[in-house]
Amino acid sequence: MTAKILVSACLLGRPVRYDGAAKPLEHPLLQRWHEEGRLVVICPEIAGGFSVPRPPAEIAAAGSGEDVLSGASRVVDRTGADVTAAFLAGAYAALELAQSEGCRFALLIDGSPSCGSTAIYDGSFDGTKQAGAGVTAALLRTHGVEVYAPAQIARLEARLQQAG
Ligand code: SF4
C-alpha cells in the first residue's frame, strides 16, 4: 500500500498561518507525492478553531509539546491569553485524521507551536528558538507517526522507499 503523509497546510501554500501567510515548500518530491496521492493536508490550528489572522502563540516558559500534552505547560498567545485547549483540539484532530487516513509519516513546518518537530520558540516572544516539538508533532509521535521537518525531506523519501 502506498504510504500516506500528513502535511501542514501552509507548507502546500494555503494561507493559514497566524499572519495570513503561507509557507510553501517548492520541492519536486512534494510534487511527486501529490501526484501519487500520498498527501493528507491539515492545519491543526484551524482544525482547533482558530481563524486567520490570529495572534502568534508560543509554548510558555520554555516548555515543549510533550509538556503541554502532560499538562505541565500551556500555550499562550502574544496577548497573554491561554490558548492551550484549542492547540490540544487541533492536535487531536490531526491525530484523528492521520489515523483515519493511515498516515504513518508527517511532513510539518518546523518552528510552530503546533507543527514544529525539531525546534520551537521558547515562550518569550523575542524570536528565541530551542530544540523541541510542538503539540501536534509531539502527539503524532506518541502514536507512532514519524514526523519530519522540511529540511529532512530527503530522509522522509528514504523512509518511504523502505515502506513502499
Ligand atoms: Fe502551518 Fe501548522 Fe501553523 Fe497551521 S498550525 S499554520 S499548518 S505550521
PDB file of C-alpha atoms and ligand atoms in Angstrom:
ATOM      1  CA  MET A   1       0.000   0.000   0.000  1.00  0.00           C
ATOM      2  CA  THR A   2       1.220   3.493  -0.823  1.00  0.00           C
ATOM      3  CA  ALA A   3       2.329   5.183   2.390  1.00  0.00           C
ATOM      4  CA  LYS A   4       0.465   8.389   3.090  1.00  0.00           C
ATOM      5  CA  ILE A   5       1.929  11.583   4.546  1.00  0.00           C
ATOM      6  CA  LEU A   6       0.172  14.097   6.765  1.00  0.00           C
ATOM      7  CA  VAL A   7       1.262  17.573   5.607  1.00  0.00           C
ATOM      8  CA  SER A   8       0.981  21.066   7.093  1.00  0.00           C
ATOM      9  CA  ALA A   9      -1.498  23.067   5.039  1.00  0.00           C
ATOM     10  CA  CYS A  10       0.712  26.176   4.964  1.00  0.00           C
ATOM     11  CA  LEU A  11       3.525  24.081   3.500  1.00  0.00           C
ATOM     12  CA  LEU A  12       1.299  23.427   0.488  1.00  0.00           C
ATOM     13  CA  GLY A  13       0.646  27.136   0.046  1.00  0.00           C
ATOM     14  CA  ARG A  14      -2.561  27.563   1.976  1.00  0.00           C
ATOM     15  CA  PRO A  15      -2.670  30.987   3.707  1.00  0.00           C
ATOM     16  CA  VAL A  16      -3.489  29.688   7.179  1.00  0.00           C
ATOM     17  CA  ARG A  17      -0.620  30.973   9.304  1.00  0.00           C
ATOM     18  CA  TYR A  18      -1.296  33.378  12.155  1.00  0.00           C
ATOM     19  CA  ASP A  19      -0.377  36.329   9.929  1.00  0.00           C
ATOM     20  CA  GLY A  20      -2.396  35.146   6.938  1.00  0.00           C
ATOM     21  CA  ALA A  21       0.660  33.973   5.046  1.00  0.00           C
ATOM     22  CA  ALA A  22       1.564  30.560   3.694  1.00  0.00           C
ATOM     23  CA  LYS A  23       4.981  28.914   3.806  1.00  0.00           C
ATOM     24  CA  PRO A  24       5.049  26.942   0.576  1.00  0.00           C
ATOM     25  CA  LEU A  25       7.751  24.360   0.044  1.00  0.00           C
ATOM     26  CA  GLU A  26       8.730  24.165  -3.612  1.00  0.00           C
ATOM     27  CA  HIS A  27      10.261  20.723  -3.934  1.00  0.00           C
ATOM     28  CA  PRO A  28       9.995  18.048  -6.619  1.00  0.00           C
ATOM     29  CA  LEU A  29       9.444  15.324  -4.014  1.00  0.00           C
ATOM     30  CA  LEU A  30       6.386  17.128  -2.698  1.00  0.00           C
ATOM     31  CA  GLN A  31       5.023  17.457  -6.223  1.00  0.00           C
ATOM     32  CA  ARG A  32       5.600  13.769  -6.854  1.00  0.00           C
ATOM     33  CA  TRP A  33       3.945  12.724  -3.603  1.00  0.00           C
ATOM     34  CA  HIS A  34       0.977  14.910  -4.514  1.00  0.00           C
ATOM     35  CA  GLU A  35       0.699  13.197  -7.901  1.00  0.00           C
ATOM     36  CA  GLU A  36       0.947   9.801  -6.185  1.00  0.00           C
ATOM     37  CA  GLY A  37      -1.993  10.708  -3.942  1.00  0.00           C
ATOM     38  CA  ARG A  38       0.051  10.392  -0.771  1.00  0.00           C
ATOM     39  CA  LEU A  39      -0.680  13.802   0.797  1.00  0.00           C
ATOM     40  CA  VAL A  40      -3.243  14.336   3.542  1.00  0.00           C
ATOM     41  CA  VAL A  41      -3.488  18.037   4.398  1.00  0.00           C
ATOM     42  CA  ILE A  42      -4.368  19.712   7.669  1.00  0.00           C
ATOM     43  CA  CYS A  43      -3.740  22.912   9.589  1.00  0.00           C
ATOM     44  CA  PRO A  44      -4.069  21.826  13.213  1.00  0.00           C
ATOM     45  CA  GLU A  45      -4.664  25.379  14.420  1.00  0.00           C
ATOM     46  CA  ILE A  46      -7.557  25.949  12.018  1.00  0.00           C
ATOM     47  CA  ALA A  47      -8.885  22.496  12.932  1.00  0.00           C
ATOM     48  CA  GLY A  48      -8.653  23.545  16.583  1.00  0.00           C
ATOM     49  CA  GLY A  49     -10.920  26.513  15.981  1.00  0.00           C
ATOM     50  CA  PHE A  50      -8.583  29.406  15.203  1.00  0.00           C
ATOM     51  CA  SER A  51      -9.195  31.843  12.375  1.00  0.00           C
ATOM     52  CA  VAL A  52      -6.842  33.896  10.215  1.00  0.00           C
ATOM     53  CA  PRO A  53      -5.277  36.175  11.253  1.00  0.00           C
ATOM     54  CA  ARG A  54      -4.704  35.362  14.913  1.00  0.00           C
ATOM     55  CA  PRO A  55      -2.129  36.475  17.482  1.00  0.00           C
ATOM     56  CA  PRO A  56       1.078  34.420  17.376  1.00  0.00           C
ATOM     57  CA  ALA A  57       1.335  31.808  20.123  1.00  0.00           C
ATOM     58  CA  GLU A  58       4.190  30.018  21.849  1.00  0.00           C
ATOM     59  CA  ILE A  59       4.517  27.255  24.421  1.00  0.00           C
ATOM     60  CA  ALA A  60       5.086  29.048  27.711  1.00  0.00           C
ATOM     61  CA  ALA A  61       8.246  29.155  29.792  1.00  0.00           C
ATOM     62  CA  ALA A  62      10.494  27.092  27.504  1.00  0.00           C
ATOM     63  CA  GLY A  63       8.087  24.165  27.665  1.00  0.00           C
ATOM     64  CA  SER A  64       7.599  21.560  24.952  1.00  0.00           C
ATOM     65  CA  GLY A  65       4.708  19.966  23.121  1.00  0.00           C
ATOM     66  CA  GLU A  66       5.117  16.940  25.379  1.00  0.00           C
ATOM     67  CA  ASP A  67       4.777  19.241  28.413  1.00  0.00           C
ATOM     68  CA  VAL A  68       1.526  20.652  27.035  1.00  0.00           C
ATOM     69  CA  LEU A  69       0.174  17.134  26.468  1.00  0.00           C
ATOM     70  CA  SER A  70       1.017  16.151  30.049  1.00  0.00           C
ATOM     71  CA  GLY A  71      -0.470  19.329  31.497  1.00  0.00           C
ATOM     72  CA  ALA A  72       2.914  20.605  32.683  1.00  0.00           C
ATOM     73  CA  SER A  73       2.893  23.588  30.324  1.00  0.00           C
ATOM     74  CA  ARG A  74       0.429  25.653  28.332  1.00  0.00           C
ATOM     75  CA  VAL A  75       0.230  27.606  25.114  1.00  0.00           C
ATOM     76  CA  VAL A  76      -0.244  31.370  25.327  1.00  0.00           C
ATOM     77  CA  ASP A  77      -0.680  33.952  22.606  1.00  0.00           C
ATOM     78  CA  ARG A  78       1.040  37.301  22.418  1.00  0.00           C
ATOM     79  CA  THR A  79      -1.870  38.995  24.246  1.00  0.00           C
ATOM     80  CA  GLY A  80      -1.337  36.626  27.186  1.00  0.00           C
ATOM     81  CA  ALA A  81      -4.452  34.553  26.501  1.00  0.00           C
ATOM     82  CA  ASP A  82      -4.255  30.854  27.337  1.00  0.00           C
ATOM     83  CA  VAL A  83      -4.970  29.022  24.073  1.00  0.00           C
ATOM     84  CA  THR A  84      -3.955  25.556  25.251  1.00  0.00           C
ATOM     85  CA  ALA A  85      -7.389  23.989  24.737  1.00  0.00           C
ATOM     86  CA  ALA A  86      -7.526  24.988  21.069  1.00  0.00           C
ATOM     87  CA  PHE A  87      -3.983  23.733  20.440  1.00  0.00           C
ATOM     88  CA  LEU A  88      -4.865  20.401  22.024  1.00  0.00           C
ATOM     89  CA  ALA A  89      -8.072  20.201  19.976  1.00  0.00           C
ATOM     90  CA  GLY A  90      -6.095  20.821  16.802  1.00  0.00           C
ATOM     91  CA  ALA A  91      -3.506  18.214  17.721  1.00  0.00           C
ATOM     92  CA  TYR A  92      -6.150  15.569  18.352  1.00  0.00           C
ATOM     93  CA  ALA A  93      -7.916  16.484  15.106  1.00  0.00           C
ATOM     94  CA  ALA A  94      -4.635  15.953  13.264  1.00  0.00           C
ATOM     95  CA  LEU A  95      -4.108  12.611  15.002  1.00  0.00           C
ATOM     96  CA  GLU A  96      -7.635  11.502  14.156  1.00  0.00           C
ATOM     97  CA  LEU A  97      -7.109  12.414  10.510  1.00  0.00           C
ATOM     98  CA  ALA A  98      -3.726  10.686  10.404  1.00  0.00           C
ATOM     99  CA  GLN A  99      -5.212   7.529  11.871  1.00  0.00           C
ATOM    100  CA  SER A 100      -8.315   7.533   9.670  1.00  0.00           C
ATOM    101  CA  GLU A 101      -6.156   8.008   6.547  1.00  0.00           C
ATOM    102  CA  GLY A 102      -3.494   5.550   7.676  1.00  0.00           C
ATOM    103  CA  CYS A 103      -0.665   8.116   7.716  1.00  0.00           C
ATOM    104  CA  ARG A 104       2.498   6.702   9.255  1.00  0.00           C
ATOM    105  CA  PHE A 105       4.528   9.759   8.255  1.00  0.00           C
ATOM    106  CA  ALA A 106       4.114  13.512   8.591  1.00  0.00           C
ATOM    107  CA  LEU A 107       5.897  16.454   6.989  1.00  0.00           C
ATOM    108  CA  LEU A 108       5.227  19.507   9.112  1.00  0.00           C
ATOM    109  CA  ILE A 109       6.501  23.087   9.182  1.00  0.00           C
ATOM    110  CA  ASP A 110       9.225  23.467  11.755  1.00  0.00           C
ATOM    111  CA  GLY A 111       9.243  26.127  14.485  1.00  0.00           C
ATOM    112  CA  SER A 112       5.479  26.155  15.016  1.00  0.00           C
ATOM    113  CA  PRO A 113       3.969  25.545  18.476  1.00  0.00           C
ATOM    114  CA  SER A 114       1.736  23.013  16.694  1.00  0.00           C
ATOM    115  CA  CYS A 115       3.742  21.587  13.801  1.00  0.00           C
ATOM    116  CA  GLY A 116       7.368  22.131  14.888  1.00  0.00           C
ATOM    117  CA  SER A 117       9.323  18.911  15.109  1.00  0.00           C
ATOM    118  CA  THR A 118      12.958  19.892  15.682  1.00  0.00           C
ATOM    119  CA  ALA A 119      12.629  23.442  17.025  1.00  0.00           C
ATOM    120  CA  ILE A 120      10.046  25.693  18.639  1.00  0.00           C
ATOM    121  CA  TYR A 121      10.103  29.188  20.144  1.00  0.00           C
ATOM    122  CA  ASP A 122      10.812  29.426  23.842  1.00  0.00           C
ATOM    123  CA  GLY A 123       7.771  31.350  25.026  1.00  0.00           C
ATOM    124  CA  SER A 124       9.489  34.723  25.364  1.00  0.00           C
ATOM    125  CA  PHE A 125       8.152  36.117  22.045  1.00  0.00           C
ATOM    126  CA  ASP A 126      11.570  37.565  21.311  1.00  0.00           C
ATOM    127  CA  GLY A 127      12.426  35.191  18.467  1.00  0.00           C
ATOM    128  CA  THR A 128      14.477  32.761  20.544  1.00  0.00           C
ATOM    129  CA  LYS A 129      14.241  29.150  19.411  1.00  0.00           C
ATOM    130  CA  GLN A 130      15.010  25.984  21.337  1.00  0.00           C
ATOM    131  CA  ALA A 131      15.136  22.330  20.423  1.00  0.00           C
ATOM    132  CA  GLY A 132      11.789  20.616  20.775  1.00  0.00           C
ATOM    133  CA  ALA A 133       8.472  19.769  19.184  1.00  0.00           C
ATOM    134  CA  GLY A 134       5.099  21.457  19.049  1.00  0.00           C
ATOM    135  CA  VAL A 135       1.885  19.985  20.414  1.00  0.00           C
ATOM    136  CA  THR A 136       0.679  18.263  17.234  1.00  0.00           C
ATOM    137  CA  ALA A 137       4.089  16.838  16.346  1.00  0.00           C
ATOM    138  CA  ALA A 138       4.530  15.519  19.877  1.00  0.00           C
ATOM    139  CA  LEU A 139       1.091  13.876  19.893  1.00  0.00           C
ATOM    140  CA  LEU A 140       1.633  12.266  16.496  1.00  0.00           C
ATOM    141  CA  ARG A 141       4.966  10.827  17.622  1.00  0.00           C
ATOM    142  CA  THR A 142       3.378   9.458  20.776  1.00  0.00           C
ATOM    143  CA  HIS A 143       1.066   7.477  18.489  1.00  0.00           C
ATOM    144  CA  GLY A 144       3.795   6.149  16.232  1.00  0.00           C
ATOM    145  CA  VAL A 145       3.676   8.659  13.380  1.00  0.00           C
ATOM    146  CA  GLU A 146       7.152   9.625  12.147  1.00  0.00           C
ATOM    147  CA  VAL A 147       7.342  13.421  11.929  1.00  0.00           C
ATOM    148  CA  TYR A 148       9.786  15.190   9.610  1.00  0.00           C
ATOM    149  CA  ALA A 149      10.651  18.865   9.110  1.00  0.00           C
ATOM    150  CA  PRO A 150      11.001  20.319   5.581  1.00  0.00           C
ATOM    151  CA  ALA A 151      14.794  20.270   5.948  1.00  0.00           C
ATOM    152  CA  GLN A 152      14.534  16.480   6.424  1.00  0.00           C
ATOM    153  CA  ILE A 153      12.511  15.804   3.259  1.00  0.00           C
ATOM    154  CA  ALA A 154      15.262  13.626   1.753  1.00  0.00           C
ATOM    155  CA  ARG A 155      15.265  11.470   4.884  1.00  0.00           C
ATOM    156  CA  LEU A 156      11.499  11.082   4.591  1.00  0.00           C
ATOM    157  CA  GLU A 157      11.897   9.991   0.965  1.00  0.00           C
ATOM    158  CA  ALA A 158      14.366   7.329   2.098  1.00  0.00           C
ATOM    159  CA  ARG A 159      11.868   6.050   4.668  1.00  0.00           C
ATOM    160  CA  LEU A 160       9.114   5.968   2.044  1.00  0.00           C
ATOM    161  CA  GLN A 161      11.346   3.888  -0.213  1.00  0.00           C
ATOM    162  CA  GLN A 162      11.651   1.369   2.612  1.00  0.00           C
ATOM    163  CA  ALA A 163       7.952   1.482   3.465  1.00  0.00           C
ATOM    164  CA  GLY A 164       6.670   1.303  -0.121  1.00  0.00           C
TER     165      GLY A 164
HETATM  166 FE1  SF4 B   1       1.009  25.822   9.243  1.00  0.00          FE
HETATM  167 FE2  SF4 B   1       0.858  24.011  11.200  1.00  0.00          FE
HETATM  168 FE3  SF4 B   1       0.796  26.601  11.799  1.00  0.00          FE
HETATM  169 FE4  SF4 B   1      -1.287  25.511  10.555  1.00  0.00          FE
HETATM  170  S1  SF4 B   1      -0.551  25.016  12.609  1.00  0.00           S
HETATM  171  S2  SF4 B   1      -0.317  27.463  10.027  1.00  0.00           S
HETATM  172  S3  SF4 B   1      -0.295  24.013   9.253  1.00  0.00           S
HETATM  173  S4  SF4 B   1       2.532  25.487  10.872  1.00  0.00           S
END
